[in-house]
Coordinates of C-alpha atoms in Angstrom, one line a residue:
X511 CA -151.8 12.0 145.8
X512 CA -149.2 13.7 148.6
X513 CA -152.1 14.8 151.2
X514 CA -152.0 19.0 151.3
X515 CA -150.5 20.3 154.7
X516 CA -150.9 24.0 155.3
X517 CA -147.4 26.2 155.4
X518 CA -145.2 25.9 159.0
X519 CA -146.7 28.9 161.5
X520 CA -143.6 30.7 162.1
X521 CA -142.5 30.9 165.7
X522 CA -143.7 33.1 168.2
X523 CA -140.9 35.0 168.6
X524 CA -140.7 36.3 164.9
X525 CA -144.6 37.0 165.2
X526 CA -144.0 39.3 168.4
X527 CA -141.1 41.1 166.5
X528 CA -143.3 41.6 163.3
X529 CA -146.3 43.3 165.9
X530 CA -143.2 45.8 167.7
X531 CA -141.9 46.9 164.0
X532 CA -145.8 47.5 163.2
X533 CA -146.5 48.8 166.3
X534 CA -143.0 50.8 167.4
X535 CA -141.0 51.0 163.8
X536 CA -138.9 54.0 165.2
X537 CA -137.6 51.9 168.1
X538 CA -136.8 49.5 166.5
X539 CA -134.9 51.6 163.4
X540 CA -133.0 53.2 166.4
X541 CA -131.8 49.5 168.1
X542 CA -130.5 48.1 164.3
X543 CA -127.3 45.9 164.9
X544 CA -124.3 47.4 162.1
X545 CA -121.5 44.3 161.7
X546 CA -118.6 45.8 163.3
X547 CA -116.9 42.3 163.1
X548 CA -113.3 42.6 161.9
X549 CA -111.7 39.2 161.4
X550 CA -107.9 38.3 162.0
X551 CA -108.1 36.6 158.2
X552 CA -107.7 40.5 157.3
X553 CA -104.2 40.4 158.1
X554 CA -103.2 38.7 155.0
X555 CA -106.4 40.9 152.9
X556 CA -103.8 44.1 153.1
X557 CA -100.4 45.0 151.3
X558 CA -97.7 46.2 154.4
X559 CA -97.5 49.9 153.3
X560 CA -94.3 51.4 152.6
X561 CA -92.2 52.6 155.9
X562 CA -92.3 56.8 155.8
X563 CA -89.7 58.7 157.3
X564 CA -88.7 62.0 158.0
X565 CA -87.3 64.3 156.1
X566 CA -84.0 66.1 157.3
X567 CA -85.9 69.0 157.3
X568 CA -88.6 68.2 160.0
X569 CA -87.4 69.6 163.3
X570 CA -91.3 70.2 165.4
X571 CA -91.1 68.4 168.1
X572 CA -95.4 69.2 168.1
X573 CA -97.2 65.8 167.8
X574 CA -100.0 66.0 165.1
X575 CA -103.4 64.3 166.4
X576 CA -105.7 62.7 164.1
X577 CA -108.8 60.8 165.1
X578 CA -110.8 58.2 162.9
X579 CA -113.2 55.5 163.4
X580 CA -112.6 51.8 162.5
X581 CA -115.6 49.0 161.5
X582 CA -115.9 46.5 159.0
X583 CA -117.1 48.0 156.3
X584 CA -115.4 51.0 156.7
X585 CA -111.7 49.5 157.2
X586 CA -110.7 49.3 153.7
X587 CA -111.5 52.9 153.6
X588 CA -109.8 54.0 156.7
X589 CA -106.6 52.3 155.5
X590 CA -106.4 54.1 152.3
X591 CA -107.0 57.5 154.6
X592 CA -103.8 56.6 156.8
X593 CA -101.8 55.2 153.6
X594 CA -102.4 58.8 152.0
X595 CA -102.1 60.9 155.1
X596 CA -98.3 60.0 155.4
X597 CA -97.4 59.4 151.9
X598 CA -98.0 63.2 151.4
X599 CA -96.6 64.6 155.5
X600 CA -93.1 65.6 155.3
X601 CA -93.4 64.6 158.7
X602 CA -94.5 61.0 158.8
X603 CA -92.9 59.8 162.2
X604 CA -94.6 63.1 164.0
X605 CA -97.9 61.9 163.5
X606 CA -99.7 59.9 166.4
X607 CA -103.4 58.2 164.7
X608 CA -106.3 57.9 167.6
X609 CA -108.7 54.8 166.2
X610 CA -111.9 54.4 167.9
X611 CA -113.8 51.1 167.7
X612 CA -116.7 49.6 169.0
X613 CA -115.7 45.9 169.3
X614 CA -111.5 45.2 168.8
X615 CA -111.1 42.3 167.2
X616 CA -107.2 42.6 167.4
X617 CA -107.6 45.3 165.2
X618 CA -103.9 45.9 166.7
X619 CA -102.8 43.6 164.8
X620 CA -104.3 43.8 161.7
X621 CA -103.0 48.0 161.3
X622 CA -99.7 47.3 162.9
X623 CA -98.9 44.4 160.2
X624 CA -100.2 47.0 157.5
X625 CA -97.6 49.8 159.0
X626 CA -95.5 48.3 161.2
X627 CA -94.1 51.8 162.2
X628 CA -97.1 54.2 163.0
X629 CA -98.0 55.7 166.0
X630 CA -101.2 54.8 166.9
X631 CA -103.6 53.8 169.7
X632 CA -106.8 51.9 169.4
X633 CA -109.7 53.1 171.6
X634 CA -113.1 51.1 172.7
X635 CA -116.4 52.9 172.1
X636 CA -118.9 51.8 174.1
X637 CA -122.1 52.3 171.9
X638 CA -124.7 51.8 174.6
X639 CA -123.6 55.8 174.7
X640 CA -125.5 56.8 171.9
X641 CA -127.7 54.1 170.5
X642 CA -130.9 55.3 172.8
X643 CA -130.2 58.6 171.2
X644 CA -130.0 57.5 167.8
X645 CA -133.0 58.3 165.6
X646 CA -134.0 56.9 162.0
X647 CA -132.2 58.4 159.1
X648 CA -132.6 59.1 155.6
X649 CA -130.3 56.2 154.7
X650 CA -129.2 53.1 157.2
X651 CA -125.4 53.7 157.4
X652 CA -126.2 57.5 159.3
X653 CA -127.6 54.8 161.8
X654 CA -124.2 53.4 162.9
X655 CA -123.6 54.5 166.6
X656 CA -119.5 54.8 165.2
X657 CA -120.8 58.0 163.4
X658 CA -121.4 59.8 166.8
X659 CA -118.2 58.3 168.0
X660 CA -116.6 62.1 167.1
X661 CA -118.8 63.4 169.4
X662 CA -117.1 61.5 172.4
X663 CA -113.3 62.1 171.4
X664 CA -112.8 64.2 174.2
X665 CA -113.9 62.0 176.8
X666 CA -112.0 59.1 175.2
X667 CA -108.6 60.0 174.3
X668 CA -105.5 61.0 176.7
X669 CA -107.0 64.6 178.9
X670 CA -103.4 66.5 177.9
X671 CA -104.0 66.2 174.3
X672 CA -105.2 69.8 173.6
X673 CA -106.5 69.2 170.0
X674 CA -107.3 66.7 167.1
X675 CA -108.1 66.4 163.5
X676 CA -111.3 64.5 163.0
X677 CA -111.1 63.2 159.8
X678 CA -114.0 60.3 158.8
X679 CA -113.1 56.9 156.8
X680 CA -114.0 57.8 153.3
X681 CA -111.4 60.3 152.6
X682 CA -107.8 60.5 151.2
X683 CA -105.5 64.2 152.0
X684 CA -102.9 65.0 149.2
X685 CA -101.1 67.9 150.6
X686 CA -99.4 67.5 153.8
X687 CA -101.6 67.2 156.7
X688 CA -99.9 69.6 158.9
X689 CA -101.0 72.8 156.8
X690 CA -104.2 71.5 158.6
X691 CA -103.1 71.3 161.5
X692 CA -101.6 74.5 161.8
X693 CA -105.1 76.2 160.8
X694 CA -106.0 78.7 164.1
X695 CA -108.5 78.6 166.2
X696 CA -109.4 81.8 167.7
X697 CA -110.8 81.8 171.0
X698 CA -114.4 82.0 170.1
X699 CA -114.1 78.7 168.2
X700 CA -114.5 75.0 169.3
X701 CA -114.3 74.2 166.2
X702 CA -112.5 74.9 162.6
X703 CA -114.0 73.6 158.7
X704 CA -114.6 74.6 155.7
X705 CA -117.6 76.0 155.7
X706 CA -120.4 76.2 152.6
X707 CA -122.4 79.3 152.6
X708 CA -124.2 79.5 149.7
X709 CA -126.1 75.6 150.5
X710 CA -129.6 75.9 151.2
X711 CA -129.2 75.8 155.0
X712 CA -132.4 75.5 155.8
X713 CA -133.1 71.8 154.2
X714 CA -131.1 70.6 157.0
X715 CA -134.1 70.5 159.5
X716 CA -137.6 69.7 158.8
X717 CA -140.7 72.3 158.6
X718 CA -141.1 71.5 161.6
X719 CA -138.2 73.0 163.0
X720 CA -138.7 75.9 161.2
X721 CA -142.2 76.4 161.9
X722 CA -142.3 75.8 165.7
X723 CA -141.8 78.2 168.1
X724 CA -140.1 78.9 171.2
X725 CA -135.9 79.4 172.3
X726 CA -135.5 75.6 170.7
X727 CA -136.9 75.6 167.0
X728 CA -136.1 77.6 163.5
X729 CA -133.8 81.2 163.4
X730 CA -133.9 81.9 167.1
X731 CA -131.7 78.6 168.0
X732 CA -128.7 80.7 166.0
X733 CA -129.5 83.8 167.7
X734 CA -126.2 85.7 169.2
X735 CA -123.8 83.7 166.8
X736 CA -120.5 85.7 165.6
X737 CA -122.2 85.1 162.1
X738 CA -124.9 83.4 159.8
X739 CA -125.0 79.7 160.2
X740 CA -123.6 77.9 157.3
X741 CA -123.1 74.0 156.4
X742 CA -120.2 72.6 157.2
X743 CA -119.0 68.9 157.2
X744 CA -118.4 67.4 160.1
X745 CA -116.3 64.7 158.5
X746 CA -113.4 67.0 158.6
X747 CA -112.5 69.2 161.7
X748 CA -109.9 70.4 163.7
X749 CA -110.9 70.5 167.0
X750 CA -110.1 72.2 170.2
X751 CA -110.5 69.3 173.1
X752 CA -109.7 71.7 175.5
X753 CA -113.0 73.9 174.6
X754 CA -114.9 71.4 174.0
X755 CA -114.5 69.7 177.1
X756 CA -115.0 73.1 179.6
X757 CA -118.4 74.2 177.4
X758 CA -119.4 70.8 177.7
X759 CA -120.2 70.5 174.1
X760 CA -120.7 66.5 174.3
X761 CA -123.7 66.9 176.1
X762 CA -124.9 69.9 173.7
X763 CA -125.2 67.4 171.5
X764 CA -127.0 64.8 173.0
X765 CA -129.8 67.4 174.0
X766 CA -130.1 67.9 170.2
X767 CA -130.7 64.1 169.8
X768 CA -133.2 64.1 172.2
X769 CA -135.3 66.6 171.2
X770 CA -134.9 64.3 167.6
X771 CA -136.3 61.6 169.5
X772 CA -139.6 63.4 170.7
X773 CA -140.1 65.4 167.6
X774 CA -138.9 65.3 164.6
X775 CA -136.3 68.1 163.8
X776 CA -134.1 66.7 160.9
X777 CA -133.7 64.1 158.0
X778 CA -130.1 63.0 158.5
X779 CA -127.2 61.5 161.0
X780 CA -125.2 63.0 163.5
X781 CA -124.6 65.8 160.8
X782 CA -127.7 67.6 162.4
X783 CA -126.5 68.3 165.8
X784 CA -123.4 69.4 165.0
X785 CA -125.1 72.3 163.0
X786 CA -127.7 73.1 165.9
X787 CA -124.6 73.5 168.3
X788 CA -121.8 74.9 166.2
X789 CA -123.6 76.8 163.0
X790 CA -122.7 80.0 163.1
X791 CA -119.6 80.2 165.3
X792 CA -116.7 77.7 163.2
X793 CA -113.7 78.9 162.2
X794 CA -113.4 78.5 158.9
X795 CA -110.8 76.6 156.7
X796 CA -110.4 76.4 152.9
X797 CA -112.6 74.4 150.8
X798 CA -109.4 72.8 149.8
X799 CA -109.3 70.7 152.8
X800 CA -113.0 68.9 151.8
X801 CA -113.9 68.0 148.8
X802 CA -117.1 66.6 150.1
X803 CA -119.4 64.8 148.2
X804 CA -118.0 62.9 146.3
X805 CA -120.1 59.5 146.4
X806 CA -123.2 61.0 145.5
X807 CA -126.5 62.2 147.7
X808 CA -127.9 60.0 150.3
X809 CA -130.4 58.0 148.1
X810 CA -128.5 57.3 144.8
X811 CA -124.8 57.5 144.9
X812 CA -125.2 59.0 141.2
X813 CA -121.3 59.6 140.2
X814 CA -120.1 63.5 140.9
X815 CA -117.6 65.6 139.8
X816 CA -114.6 67.5 141.2
X817 CA -115.4 70.6 142.4
X818 CA -113.2 73.4 140.3
X819 CA -110.6 74.6 142.2
X820 CA -107.5 73.3 144.7
X821 CA -107.8 70.1 146.4
X822 CA -106.1 69.2 149.3
X823 CA -108.6 66.3 150.6
X824 CA -110.6 64.5 148.8
X825 CA -114.1 62.8 150.7
X826 CA -116.3 60.4 149.4
X827 CA -119.3 61.2 151.7
X828 CA -122.9 60.1 150.5
X829 CA -123.6 56.7 149.4
X830 CA -121.2 55.4 146.7
X831 CA -117.4 54.7 148.3
X832 CA -115.1 53.9 145.9
X833 CA -114.0 51.0 147.2
X834 CA -117.5 49.1 146.8
X835 CA -118.0 51.0 143.2
X836 CA -114.4 49.4 142.1
X837 CA -115.2 46.1 143.0
X838 CA -118.6 46.1 141.4
X839 CA -116.6 47.5 138.2
X840 CA -118.5 50.4 137.8
X841 CA -116.6 52.7 139.7
X842 CA -117.3 56.6 139.0
X843 CA -113.9 59.0 136.9
X844 CA -113.5 60.5 140.6
X845 CA -112.4 56.7 142.1
X846 CA -110.2 56.1 140.6
X847 CA -108.0 58.9 143.0
X848 CA -109.0 56.9 145.1
X849 CA -107.2 54.2 144.3
X850 CA -103.8 54.2 144.3
X851 CA -104.4 54.6 148.5
X852 CA -105.7 51.2 148.3
X853 CA -103.9 48.3 149.8
X854 CA -106.3 45.8 150.0
X855 CA -105.4 42.7 147.5
X856 CA -108.4 42.4 145.7
X857 CA -109.0 38.2 144.1
X858 CA -107.9 38.4 140.6
X859 CA -111.3 37.7 138.8
X860 CA -111.8 34.0 137.7
X861 CA -110.7 32.7 134.2
X862 CA -113.0 32.3 131.9
X863 CA -113.9 29.0 131.2
X864 CA -113.8 27.6 127.1
X865 CA -115.9 24.5 126.2
X866 CA -114.4 22.9 123.2

């Protein structure tokens, strides 16, 4: 009969980590790491996109600047988004993409192999700039430091660039992006975006925020704004970088993130600080430029239908992403609207083996 033995004791480092998680859950959660490594094997994972050329009607010398982020999980979405933009614009050679990454694993070669004629530049985002400001969110993916890179665009790209369209990676554009670029941003606004004033604005912040006293809490935060504060989605924004830099808006966003670290005033990730800084002062854009929420809510990601009305941009904000649901064989109906722009080469399903 074999002698019984005690189960092996866990290494001291694991014991220490377990104690830290119990004692300081918020700090540990805020320090989570996110996969950002993109293997060069992905060079062969995507098909080359068609070459898109300007139409004869293109006469403007103005370049349309578009900023996006790239990471390992969202690379496929970013590629589909770029593909959709090029396909639907009449002047694709007038577009310049500014791609922000946390780890540059030869991404230039990957993007160039898919879009040989694309005008783009890659920027390294130092996650340390924001990691200590991030608080735990309702969904872990919202804690990815790259989600906050949109607040640092003006610091990253050439200061001579005065204006940029920021887009999330889970969108496809089915209209000419220049129409969004041509949206006027009045002198009193820094960003333009679709607003949703029918949404319950109060739910984006905790009861502690609304019940607090002083200038930094509740409705007093929004006093002096041009109009009633409304929800807007930060996944589609036209940003005036001159006014952003002059007004020090990156520091204003960071200030609210520091408040959140000391006292929980919201549950979502990078959205609420933008609402606190800009809601009520946003230049409105037609809703057709952000049919958001197609990824479902942040908890279950259940299927949602399109909102009625014209559509220029589809946005899979929420938990569910179309590439994940398609690969799992459980797509929502709207995911088939994303699929034509997907350049990823999916492996064919293995043939069934029949036993005789």
